[in-house]
mmCIF file of C-alpha atoms in Angstrom:
data_model
loop_
_atom_site.group_PDB
_atom_site.id
_atom_site.type_symbol
_atom_site.label_atom_id
_atom_site.label_comp_id
_atom_site.label_asym_id
_atom_site.label_seq_id
_atom_site.Cartn_x
_atom_site.Cartn_y
_atom_site.Cartn_z
ATOM 1 C CA MET O 67 76.165 54.168 91.054
ATOM 2 C CA THR O 68 74.019 52.819 93.838
ATOM 3 C CA THR O 69 74.699 53.253 97.488
ATOM 4 C CA GLY O 70 75.195 50.076 99.449
ATOM 5 C CA GLY O 71 73.988 47.051 97.577
ATOM 6 C CA SER O 72 70.225 47.305 97.270
ATOM 7 C CA SER O 73 68.313 49.363 94.771
ATOM 8 C CA PRO O 74 66.392 52.399 95.979
ATOM 9 C CA ARG O 75 62.827 51.530 96.967
ATOM 10 C CA GLY O 76 59.748 53.579 97.556
ATOM 11 C CA ALA O 77 58.860 57.007 96.213
ATOM 12 C CA ASP O 78 61.225 59.036 98.387
ATOM 13 C CA GLU O 79 64.258 56.862 97.822
ATOM 14 C CA VAL O 80 63.716 56.579 94.101
ATOM 15 C CA ARG O 81 63.149 60.306 93.641
ATOM 16 C CA GLU O 82 66.206 61.089 95.731
ATOM 17 C CA ALA O 83 68.364 58.603 93.826
ATOM 18 C CA LEU O 84 67.321 60.087 90.482
ATOM 19 C CA VAL O 85 67.923 63.705 91.513
ATOM 20 C CA ALA O 86 71.304 62.815 92.997
ATOM 21 C CA ALA O 87 72.182 60.961 89.790
ATOM 22 C CA ALA O 88 71.226 63.993 87.705
ATOM 23 C CA ALA O 89 73.365 66.267 89.890
ATOM 24 C CA ARG O 90 76.334 63.965 89.345
ATOM 25 C CA LEU O 91 75.869 63.581 85.588
ATOM 26 C CA LEU O 92 75.311 67.274 84.876
ATOM 27 C CA GLY O 93 78.906 68.034 85.796
ATOM 28 C CA HIS O 94 80.158 65.649 83.113
ATOM 29 C CA SER O 95 77.926 66.005 80.132
ATOM 30 C CA ALA O 96 75.702 68.358 78.193
ATOM 31 C CA PRO O 97 72.119 68.077 79.490
ATOM 32 C CA GLU O 98 70.698 67.098 76.107
ATOM 33 C CA ARG O 99 73.042 64.121 76.032
ATOM 34 C CA ILE O 100 71.800 62.729 79.329
ATOM 35 C CA SER O 101 69.020 60.295 78.490
ATOM 36 C CA GLY O 102 66.328 59.024 80.796
ATOM 37 C CA ARG O 103 67.942 55.591 80.573
ATOM 38 C CA ARG O 104 71.302 56.956 81.618
ATOM 39 C CA LEU O 105 69.675 58.667 84.603
ATOM 40 C CA ALA O 106 67.913 55.461 85.628
ATOM 41 C CA GLU O 107 71.104 53.465 85.260
ATOM 42 C CA GLU O 108 73.135 55.947 87.309
ATOM 43 C CA ALA O 109 70.434 55.960 89.988
ATOM 44 C CA GLY O 110 70.100 52.179 89.961
ATOM 45 C CA VAL O 111 66.365 52.279 89.352
ATOM 46 C CA ASN O 112 64.031 51.017 86.692
ATOM 47 C CA TYR O 113 63.772 53.269 83.623
ATOM 48 C CA GLY O 114 59.990 53.429 83.881
ATOM 49 C CA LEU O 115 60.277 55.196 87.218
ATOM 50 C CA VAL O 116 61.749 58.309 85.579
ATOM 51 C CA HIS O 117 58.408 58.858 83.900
ATOM 52 C CA HIS O 118 56.377 57.598 86.799
ATOM 53 C CA TYR O 119 57.783 60.060 89.313
ATOM 54 C CA PHE O 120 58.918 62.986 87.165
ATOM 55 C CA GLY O 121 56.992 62.738 83.917
ATOM 56 C CA GLY O 122 60.266 62.758 81.962
ATOM 57 C CA LYS O 123 63.967 63.447 82.190
ATOM 58 C CA GLU O 124 63.635 67.234 81.941
ATOM 59 C CA ALA O 125 62.147 67.522 85.411
ATOM 60 C CA VAL O 126 64.842 65.273 86.868
ATOM 61 C CA LEU O 127 67.561 67.416 85.324
ATOM 62 C CA ARG O 128 65.927 70.583 86.609
ATOM 63 C CA GLU O 129 65.885 69.216 90.125
ATOM 64 C CA GLY O 130 69.441 68.000 89.686
ATOM 65 C CA PHE O 131 70.515 71.522 88.822
ATOM 66 C CA GLY O 132 68.593 72.786 91.812
ATOM 67 C CA ARG O 133 70.521 70.332 93.953
ATOM 68 C CA LEU O 134 73.916 71.522 92.664
ATOM 69 C CA THR O 135 72.952 75.139 93.082
ATOM 70 C CA GLU O 136 71.665 74.553 96.578
ATOM 71 C CA SER O 137 74.811 72.799 97.742
ATOM 72 C CA TYR O 138 76.852 75.686 96.410
ATOM 73 C CA ALA O 139 74.656 78.336 98.012
ATOM 74 C CA VAL O 140 74.562 76.525 101.340
ATOM 75 C CA GLY O 141 78.319 76.032 101.198
ATOM 76 C CA GLU O 142 78.703 79.743 100.772
ATOM 77 C CA ASP O 143 76.791 80.344 103.970
ATOM 78 C CA LEU O 144 75.013 83.149 102.246
ATOM 79 C CA ASP O 145 72.428 83.765 104.939
ATOM 80 C CA THR O 146 74.746 84.244 107.861
ATOM 81 C CA SER O 147 77.744 86.193 106.659
ATOM 82 C CA GLY O 148 76.505 87.555 103.345
ATOM 83 C CA ARG O 149 80.126 87.720 102.254
ATOM 84 C CA VAL O 150 81.575 85.514 99.608
ATOM 85 C CA GLU O 151 85.264 84.697 99.334
ATOM 86 C CA PRO O 152 86.901 85.620 96.018
ATOM 87 C CA PHE O 153 86.937 82.765 93.498
ATOM 88 C CA SER O 154 84.850 80.685 95.897
ATOM 89 C CA LEU O 155 83.612 78.590 92.978
ATOM 90 C CA LEU O 156 87.003 76.867 92.880
ATOM 91 C CA ARG O 157 85.519 74.750 95.656
ATOM 92 C CA TRP O 158 82.463 73.855 93.546
ATOM 93 C CA PRO O 159 83.864 72.550 90.276
ATOM 94 C CA GLU O 160 80.800 70.401 89.615
ATOM 95 C CA PHE O 161 78.576 73.457 89.686
ATOM 96 C CA VAL O 162 80.887 75.410 87.365
ATOM 97 C CA ARG O 163 81.092 72.475 84.954
ATOM 98 C CA ALA O 164 77.327 72.001 84.954
ATOM 99 C CA VAL O 165 76.798 75.679 84.172
ATOM 100 C CA ALA O 166 79.389 75.476 81.394
ATOM 101 C CA TYR O 167 77.889 72.355 79.819
ATOM 102 C CA ALA O 168 74.392 73.789 79.940
ATOM 103 C CA SER O 169 75.495 77.142 78.530
ATOM 104 C CA LEU O 170 77.602 75.635 75.745
ATOM 105 C CA SER O 171 74.718 73.486 74.600
ATOM 106 C CA GLY O 172 72.381 76.489 74.656
ATOM 107 C CA GLU O 173 70.274 74.913 77.361
ATOM 108 C CA ALA O 174 70.843 77.408 80.126
ATOM 109 C CA ASP O 175 67.239 78.550 79.908
ATOM 110 C CA ARG O 176 65.488 75.292 79.382
ATOM 111 C CA THR O 177 67.164 73.570 82.300
ATOM 112 C CA HIS O 178 66.595 76.559 84.543
ATOM 113 C CA VAL O 179 70.152 76.936 85.686
ATOM 114 C CA THR O 180 70.042 79.304 88.569
ATOM 115 C CA HIS O 181 72.841 81.094 90.282
ATOM 116 C CA PRO O 182 71.752 82.314 93.707
ATOM 117 C CA THR O 183 75.023 84.080 94.469
ATOM 118 C CA LEU O 184 74.386 86.407 91.537
ATOM 119 C CA ASP O 185 71.412 87.842 93.398
ATOM 120 C CA VAL O 186 73.451 88.346 96.542
ATOM 121 C CA ALA O 187 76.294 89.921 94.598
ATOM 122 C CA VAL O 188 73.909 92.308 92.862
ATOM 123 C CA GLU O 189 72.266 93.307 96.130
ATOM 124 C CA GLN O 190 75.595 94.013 97.789
ATOM 125 C CA THR O 191 76.902 95.927 94.798
ATOM 126 C CA LEU O 192 73.740 97.987 94.478
ATOM 127 C CA GLU O 193 74.202 99.005 98.084
ATOM 128 C CA THR O 194 77.877 99.891 97.662
ATOM 129 C CA ARG O 195 77.224 101.791 94.460
ATOM 130 C CA ALA O 196 74.016 103.516 95.500
ATOM 131 C CA GLY O 197 72.939 106.196 93.061
ATOM 132 C CA GLU O 198 74.639 104.645 90.028
ATOM 133 C CA ASP O 199 72.826 103.292 86.994
ATOM 134 C CA GLU O 200 71.290 99.940 87.892
ATOM 135 C CA THR O 201 71.688 98.310 84.495
ATOM 136 C CA GLU O 202 75.371 99.181 84.452
ATOM 137 C CA ILE O 203 75.787 97.702 87.913
ATOM 138 C CA ARG O 204 74.106 94.472 86.815
ATOM 139 C CA VAL O 205 76.320 94.320 83.742
ATOM 140 C CA ASP O 206 79.435 94.841 85.872
ATOM 141 C CA VAL O 207 78.427 92.052 88.239
ATOM 142 C CA GLY O 208 77.871 89.885 85.162
ATOM 143 C CA ILE O 209 81.370 90.645 83.832
ATOM 144 C CA ALA O 210 82.888 89.928 87.241
ATOM 145 C CA THR O 211 81.017 86.643 87.374
ATOM 146 C CA VAL O 212 82.228 85.648 83.909
ATOM 147 C CA PHE O 213 85.740 86.263 85.213
ATOM 148 C CA HIS O 214 85.052 84.247 88.355
ATOM 149 C CA LEU O 215 83.545 81.289 86.495
ATOM 150 C CA ALA O 216 86.340 81.352 83.898
ATOM 151 C CA ARG O 217 88.985 81.401 86.610
ATOM 152 C CA CYS O 218 87.465 78.165 87.902
ATOM 153 C CA LEU O 219 86.638 76.411 84.628
ATOM 154 C CA PHE O 220 90.049 77.146 83.119
ATOM 155 C CA ALA O 221 92.087 76.594 86.270
ATOM 156 C CA THR O 222 93.969 73.657 84.767
ATOM 157 C CA THR O 223 94.664 75.680 81.630
ATOM 158 C CA MET O 224 95.853 78.746 83.486
ATOM 159 C CA ASP O 225 97.483 77.678 86.747
ATOM 160 C CA PRO O 226 100.507 75.839 85.323
ATOM 161 C CA TRP O 227 101.196 78.812 83.083
ATOM 162 C CA ILE O 228 100.965 81.282 85.952
ATOM 163 C CA ALA O 229 103.311 79.117 88.022
ATOM 164 C CA LYS O 230 105.780 78.885 85.147
ATOM 165 C CA GLY O 231 106.528 82.584 85.381
ATOM 166 C CA GLY O 232 108.702 81.829 88.224
ATOM 167 C CA GLU O 233 112.126 82.985 88.991
ATOM 168 C CA ALA O 234 110.448 84.225 92.173
ATOM 169 C CA LEU O 235 108.814 81.417 94.121
ATOM 170 C CA ASP O 236 105.925 83.514 95.294
ATOM 171 C CA LEU O 237 105.062 84.864 91.864
ATOM 172 C CA ALA O 238 102.013 82.628 91.513
ATOM 173 C CA GLU O 239 100.712 83.845 94.837
ATOM 174 C CA GLU O 240 101.230 87.483 93.917
ATOM 175 C CA VAL O 241 99.526 86.981 90.566
ATOM 176 C CA GLU O 242 96.597 85.366 92.365
ATOM 177 C CA GLU O 243 96.321 88.412 94.635
ATOM 178 C CA ARG O 244 96.211 90.668 91.595
ATOM 179 C CA LEU O 245 93.491 88.528 90.062
ATOM 180 C CA VAL O 246 91.453 89.023 93.229
ATOM 181 C CA LEU O 247 91.956 92.792 92.982
ATOM 182 C CA ILE O 248 90.892 92.701 89.336
ATOM 183 C CA LEU O 249 87.805 90.663 90.229
ATOM 184 C CA ARG O 250 86.828 93.213 92.842
ATOM 185 C CA SER O 251 87.427 96.152 90.506
ATOM 186 C CA LEU O 252 85.111 94.547 87.948
ATOM 187 C CA SER O 253 82.047 94.291 90.144
ATOM 188 C CA LEU O 254 82.677 97.717 91.642
ATOM 189 C CA GLY O 255 82.928 99.304 88.202
ATOM 190 C CA LEU O 256 86.493 100.453 88.912
ATOM 191 C CA ASP O 257 89.404 100.486 86.515
ATOM 192 C CA PRO O 258 90.749 96.904 86.185
ATOM 193 C CA GLY O 259 94.031 98.054 84.599
ATOM 194 C CA THR O 260 94.836 100.035 87.724
ATOM 195 C CA ALA O 261 93.888 97.066 89.894
ATOM 196 C CA ALA O 262 96.215 94.883 87.804
ATOM 197 C CA ARG O 263 99.086 97.177 88.731
ATOM 198 C CA GLY O 264 98.387 96.410 92.366
ATOM 199 C CA ASP O 265 96.838 99.725 93.284
ATOM 200 C CA ARG O 266 94.300 99.033 95.983
ATOM 201 C CA GLU O 267 92.234 102.077 95.216
ATOM 202 C CA PRO O 268 91.670 101.922 91.506
ATOM 203 C CA PHE O 269 90.020 105.047 90.161
ATOM 204 C CA ARG O 270 86.668 105.155 88.435
ATOM 205 C CA ARG O 271 86.565 103.638 85.014
ATOM 206 C CA SER O 272 84.977 106.755 83.568
ATOM 207 C CA SER O 273 87.910 108.901 84.701
ATOM 208 C CA VAL O 274 90.353 106.897 82.618
ATOM 209 C CA PRO O 275 91.544 108.961 79.669
ATOM 210 C CA GLY O 276 90.850 107.575 76.222
ATOM 211 C CA MET G 1218 103.716 68.591 67.051
ATOM 212 C CA ASP G 1219 104.552 71.555 64.871
ATOM 213 C CA VAL G 1220 101.933 72.710 62.469
ATOM 214 C CA ASP G 1221 102.770 75.267 59.886
ATOM 215 C CA PRO G 1222 99.596 77.214 59.149
ATOM 216 C CA ASP G 1223 100.935 78.129 55.716
ATOM 217 C CA GLU G 1224 101.585 74.606 54.563
ATOM 218 C CA GLU G 1225 99.474 72.988 51.866
ATOM 219 C CA PRO G 1226 96.207 71.726 53.312
ATOM 220 C CA SER G 1227 96.662 68.020 53.877
ATOM 221 C CA SER G 1228 94.197 65.445 55.037
ATOM 222 C CA ARG G 1229 95.814 65.618 58.448
ATOM 223 C CA THR G 1230 95.163 69.330 58.857
ATOM 224 C CA ALA G 1231 91.713 68.870 57.336
ATOM 225 C CA LEU G 1232 90.994 66.348 60.075
ATOM 226 C CA LEU G 1233 92.288 68.680 62.763
ATOM 227 C CA ASP G 1234 90.246 71.595 61.464
ATOM 228 C CA ALA G 1235 87.188 69.362 61.353
ATOM 229 C CA ALA G 1236 87.873 68.306 64.941
ATOM 230 C CA ILE G 1237 88.079 71.932 66.049
ATOM 231 C CA ARG G 1238 84.784 72.749 64.307
ATOM 232 C CA LEU G 1239 82.935 69.766 65.769
ATOM 233 C CA MET G 1240 84.438 70.134 69.223
ATOM 234 C CA SER G 1241 83.527 73.777 69.451
ATOM 235 C CA ASP G 1242 79.904 72.643 69.591
ATOM 236 C CA ARG G 1243 80.224 69.371 71.447
ATOM 237 C CA ALA G 1244 82.375 67.618 73.983
ATOM 238 C CA PRO G 1245 85.385 65.936 72.314
ATOM 239 C CA SER G 1246 84.437 62.512 73.682
ATOM 240 C CA THR G 1247 81.148 62.588 71.781
ATOM 241 C CA VAL G 1248 82.793 63.086 68.381
ATOM 242 C CA THR G 1249 83.297 59.805 66.535
ATOM 243 C CA GLY G 1250 86.010 58.979 64.016
ATOM 244 C CA ARG G 1251 83.425 58.549 61.274
ATOM 245 C CA GLU G 1252 81.888 61.977 61.902
ATOM 246 C CA LEU G 1253 85.334 63.466 61.851
ATOM 247 C CA ALA G 1254 86.219 61.834 58.532
ATOM 248 C CA GLU G 1255 82.933 62.926 57.016
ATOM 249 C CA GLU G 1256 83.311 66.527 58.236
ATOM 250 C CA ALA G 1257 86.874 66.634 56.884
ATOM 251 C CA GLY G 1258 85.917 64.939 53.630
ATOM 252 C CA VAL G 1259 88.647 62.341 53.967
ATOM 253 C CA ASN G 1260 88.749 58.585 54.120
ATOM 254 C CA TYR G 1261 87.832 57.121 57.504
ATOM 255 C CA GLY G 1262 90.979 54.987 57.578
ATOM 256 C CA LEU G 1263 93.117 58.102 57.700
ATOM 257 C CA VAL G 1264 91.799 59.013 61.148
ATOM 258 C CA HIS G 1265 93.620 56.028 62.604
ATOM 259 C CA TYR G 1266 96.531 56.420 60.272
ATOM 260 C CA TYR G 1267 97.313 59.883 61.606
ATOM 261 C CA PHE G 1268 96.167 59.545 65.205
ATOM 262 C CA GLU G 1269 96.827 56.538 67.371
ATOM 263 C CA SER G 1270 94.329 57.493 70.038
ATOM 264 C CA SER G 1271 91.699 60.077 70.775
ATOM 265 C CA GLY G 1272 94.185 61.648 73.179
ATOM 266 C CA ASP G 1273 96.653 62.102 70.305
ATOM 267 C CA LEU G 1274 93.984 63.690 68.190
ATOM 268 C CA LEU G 1275 92.895 66.026 70.965
ATOM 269 C CA SER G 1276 96.385 67.252 71.729
ATOM 270 C CA ALA G 1277 97.174 67.736 68.023
ATOM 271 C CA ALA G 1278 93.906 69.644 67.597
ATOM 272 C CA ARG G 1279 94.783 71.799 70.567
ATOM 273 C CA ASP G 1280 98.186 72.637 69.073
ATOM 274 C CA ARG G 1281 96.619 73.398 65.716
ATOM 275 C CA HIS G 1282 93.994 75.569 67.395
ATOM 276 C CA GLY G 1283 96.685 77.551 69.217
ATOM 277 C CA SER G 1284 98.795 78.111 66.128
ATOM 278 C CA ARG G 1285 95.789 79.118 64.035
ATOM 279 C CA LEU G 1286 94.695 81.575 66.689
ATOM 280 C CA LEU G 1287 98.161 83.036 66.840
ATOM 281 C CA ALA G 1288 98.576 83.217 63.063
ATOM 282 C CA ASP G 1289 95.106 84.424 62.081
ATOM 283 C CA LEU G 1290 93.743 86.432 64.987
ATOM 284 C CA MET G 1291 96.942 87.768 66.493
ATOM 285 C CA ALA G 1292 98.735 88.370 63.179
ATOM 286 C CA GLY G 1293 101.545 86.051 64.185
ATOM 287 C CA GLY G 1294 101.605 87.360 67.739
ATOM 288 C CA THR G 1295 102.084 91.007 66.775
ATOM 289 C CA ARG G 1296 98.723 92.299 68.001
ATOM 290 C CA PRO G 1297 96.038 91.260 70.493
ATOM 291 C CA ILE G 1298 92.900 89.447 69.362
ATOM 292 C CA PRO G 1299 90.466 92.092 68.068
ATOM 293 C CA LEU G 1300 87.729 92.570 70.641
ATOM 294 C CA ASP G 1301 84.922 91.970 68.171
ATOM 295 C CA GLN G 1302 86.203 88.460 67.522
ATOM 296 C CA ILE G 1303 85.841 87.564 71.162
ATOM 297 C CA VAL G 1304 82.154 88.267 71.222
ATOM 298 C CA SER G 1305 81.371 86.934 67.766
ATOM 299 C CA ASP G 1306 83.584 83.927 67.080
ATOM 300 C CA ARG G 1307 82.208 81.093 69.111
ATOM 301 C CA GLU G 1308 84.219 78.426 67.343
ATOM 302 C CA ILE G 1309 87.527 79.623 68.757
ATOM 303 C CA PHE G 1310 86.506 79.711 72.350
ATOM 304 C CA GLY G 1311 83.918 76.937 72.339
ATOM 305 C CA PHE G 1312 86.689 74.530 71.436
ATOM 306 C CA ALA G 1313 88.889 75.745 74.294
ATOM 307 C CA ALA G 1314 86.013 75.373 76.745
ATOM 308 C CA HIS G 1315 85.218 71.815 75.696
ATOM 309 C CA VAL G 1316 88.865 70.828 75.921
ATOM 310 C CA ALA G 1317 89.067 72.252 79.444
ATOM 311 C CA LEU G 1318 85.850 70.461 80.441
ATOM 312 C CA GLU G 1319 87.248 67.120 79.324
ATOM 313 C CA GLY G 1320 90.540 67.563 81.090
ATOM 314 C CA GLY G 1321 92.466 68.070 77.859
ATOM 315 C CA ASP G 1322 94.558 70.752 79.503
ATOM 316 C CA ASP G 1323 95.541 68.814 82.583
ATOM 317 C CA ASP G 1324 99.087 68.240 81.394
ATOM 318 C CA ALA G 1325 101.176 70.873 83.166
ATOM 319 C CA ASP G 1326 103.860 70.712 80.455
ATOM 320 C CA VAL G 1327 101.531 71.801 77.690
ATOM 321 C CA SER G 1328 102.827 74.985 76.107
ATOM 322 C CA ARG G 1329 100.637 78.061 75.889
ATOM 323 C CA PRO G 1330 101.867 79.883 72.794
ATOM 324 C CA VAL G 1331 99.009 82.375 72.815
ATOM 325 C CA PHE G 1332 99.547 83.358 76.455
ATOM 326 C CA ASP G 1333 103.285 83.665 75.834
ATOM 327 C CA ALA G 1334 102.712 85.861 72.781
ATOM 328 C CA MET G 1335 100.557 88.182 74.868
ATOM 329 C CA LEU G 1336 103.245 88.324 77.518
ATOM 330 C CA ARG G 1337 105.734 89.374 74.830
ATOM 331 C CA LEU G 1338 103.350 92.136 73.742
ATOM 332 C CA ALA G 1339 103.324 93.337 77.346
ATOM 333 C CA ALA G 1340 107.124 93.268 77.525
ATOM 334 C CA GLU G 1341 107.275 95.450 74.399
ATOM 335 C CA GLY G 1342 104.481 97.803 75.406
ATOM 336 C CA ASP G 1343 105.615 98.283 78.981
ATOM 337 C CA PRO G 1344 109.342 97.461 78.933
ATOM 338 C CA ASP G 1345 110.144 98.340 82.530
ATOM 339 C CA GLY G 1346 106.935 96.928 83.936
ATOM 340 C CA ASP G 1347 106.448 94.563 86.837
ATOM 341 C CA PRO G 1348 106.358 90.842 85.859
ATOM 342 C CA VAL G 1349 103.547 90.165 88.346
ATOM 343 C CA HIS G 1350 101.461 92.901 86.758
ATOM 344 C CA HIS G 1351 102.153 91.586 83.263
ATOM 345 C CA ARG G 1352 101.355 87.980 84.045
ATOM 346 C CA ALA G 1353 98.225 88.822 86.043
ATOM 347 C CA THR G 1354 96.960 91.118 83.290
ATOM 348 C CA VAL G 1355 97.525 88.555 80.555
ATOM 349 C CA ALA G 1356 95.845 85.904 82.720
ATOM 350 C CA ALA G 1357 92.860 88.183 83.332
ATOM 351 C CA ILE G 1358 92.462 89.049 79.650
ATOM 352 C CA VAL G 1359 92.735 85.411 78.602
ATOM 353 C CA LEU G 1360 90.214 84.308 81.226
ATOM 354 C CA LEU G 1361 87.734 86.973 80.187
ATOM 355 C CA GLN G 1362 88.162 86.013 76.534
ATOM 356 C CA LEU G 1363 87.728 82.316 77.240
ATOM 357 C CA GLY G 1364 84.865 82.736 79.674
ATOM 358 C CA TRP G 1365 82.810 85.295 77.781
ATOM 359 C CA PRO G 1366 81.233 83.072 75.108
ATOM 360 C CA VAL G 1367 80.656 80.287 77.620
ATOM 361 C CA PHE G 1368 79.043 82.204 80.427
ATOM 362 C CA VAL G 1369 77.646 85.462 79.139
ATOM 363 C CA GLU G 1370 74.205 84.047 78.439
ATOM 364 C CA HIS G 1371 73.915 82.285 81.762
ATOM 365 C CA ASN G 1372 74.949 85.407 83.643
ATOM 366 C CA ALA G 1373 72.720 87.754 81.692
ATOM 367 C CA THR G 1374 69.720 85.513 82.302
ATOM 368 C CA GLY G 1375 70.554 85.177 85.980
ATOM 369 C CA LEU G 1376 70.898 88.935 86.320
ATOM 370 C CA GLY G 1377 67.639 89.786 84.606
ATOM 371 C CA LEU G 1378 69.432 91.341 81.650
ATOM 372 C CA ASP G 1379 68.291 90.988 78.076
ATOM 373 C CA LEU G 1380 71.105 90.121 75.668
ATOM 374 C CA GLU G 1381 69.217 91.913 72.896
ATOM 375 C CA ALA G 1382 67.940 95.010 74.644
ATOM 376 C CA ASP G 1383 70.948 95.489 76.913
ATOM 377 C CA GLY G 1384 73.428 94.137 74.373
ATOM 378 C CA GLU G 1385 75.004 97.488 73.639
ATOM 379 C CA VAL G 1386 75.681 98.329 77.301
ATOM 380 C CA ILE G 1387 77.009 94.817 77.971
ATOM 381 C CA ARG G 1388 79.348 94.916 75.000
ATOM 382 C CA GLU G 1389 80.528 98.451 75.691
ATOM 383 C CA ARG G 1390 81.383 97.777 79.319
ATOM 384 C CA PHE G 1391 83.073 94.497 78.485
ATOM 385 C CA PHE G 1392 85.234 96.191 75.846
ATOM 386 C CA THR G 1393 86.095 99.007 78.257
ATOM 387 C CA VAL G 1394 87.328 96.413 80.757
ATOM 388 C CA LEU G 1395 89.553 94.701 78.182
ATOM 389 C CA GLU G 1396 90.868 98.024 76.866
ATOM 390 C CA SER G 1397 91.749 99.123 80.368
ATOM 391 C CA LEU G 1398 93.664 95.905 81.017
ATOM 392 C CA TYR G 1399 95.477 96.157 77.684
ATOM 393 C CA ARG G 1400 96.299 99.819 78.233
ATOM 394 C CA SER G 1401 97.907 99.021 81.575
ATOM 395 C CA ILE G 1402 100.481 96.879 79.726
ATOM 396 C CA GLY G 1403 100.957 99.451 76.971
ATOM 397 C CA VAL G 1404 98.975 97.597 74.308
ATOM 398 C CA GLU G 1405 96.214 99.070 72.154
ATOM 399 C CA ALA G 1406 93.445 96.600 71.359
ATOM 400 C CA GLU G 1407 91.511 96.926 68.132
ATOM 401 C CA ARG G 1408 87.759 96.580 68.313
#
């Protein structure tokens, strides 16, 4: 997909076209299935330029991931407010899909998928849960993030089913609110079962009998 | 399409099982008819005999996947999926993830037998419970089950955790979360 009619020219344009192409393709395919030729075709540039400017497709894909990550992080406005809306990734399906494709193909490491909001989430949670075990806090943020990413990746699987519950029209909305409470309980290390009941002050997980 | 998991294995079910295996590793659109026939050990012509299009195949595989999950892992819908299976059986959930990625679940009319079975477990375990609570809890459990195999590695890496060294803590806390959700709807989950 080229912009306008003419092919990209010059180092800057060609590099930009290739990185943008990678960012687009990563949301639709496993990284190992994206060839250098496919990248060149999507960018509307000569195949040889992939090697000329990047030394190979790996570097293009890495920068493509960086691009996706950046647009997500900037969209979150992380620097100014520091607060992230629940299930914010619903607005960044391409990022979620790219992470899923890379993870499913076992390439999460090699393609250097980064997730800047994880760092922010950890920092905030460490502050809120000062004095608690740091590894446990990191694990809890990880579980919460799995939940967040899954909520977004499987939205088309889940949403129609949630809506189907409905003698009450607002059931879907109420369920969504509960899911937000559960999400919060997960990163705070609170009891998700209590959150699911709608209790806004779920007690500590460790105080749950059993 | 109804699939009886107890019926004699036929070349049709062999093809569907092969599709589930292959598509748990790869996106459905990358699996060719020939690969499918070879994996199933059936004649290539049968692929087109049984399935008119790749969409037909995908939706039949999805139905088969759901009924197998219900029959094998949930003992016909009488118990939740054992927690160990969630963290060890990549085939089950890898397939679901690839289907979701390729828009195979976009049809709003598609039935969700596994979700419904879990909702019935909640209705039995917590008979006077709140429907919002039940549906939200089932949704949360399902999402965690589906998302875990897909994202756990990515998240662990991003968080500076080591899946080997910290594996026990990760697993323990994940199981505690699921057990808490199950307990809230009156269901005991096996590990």
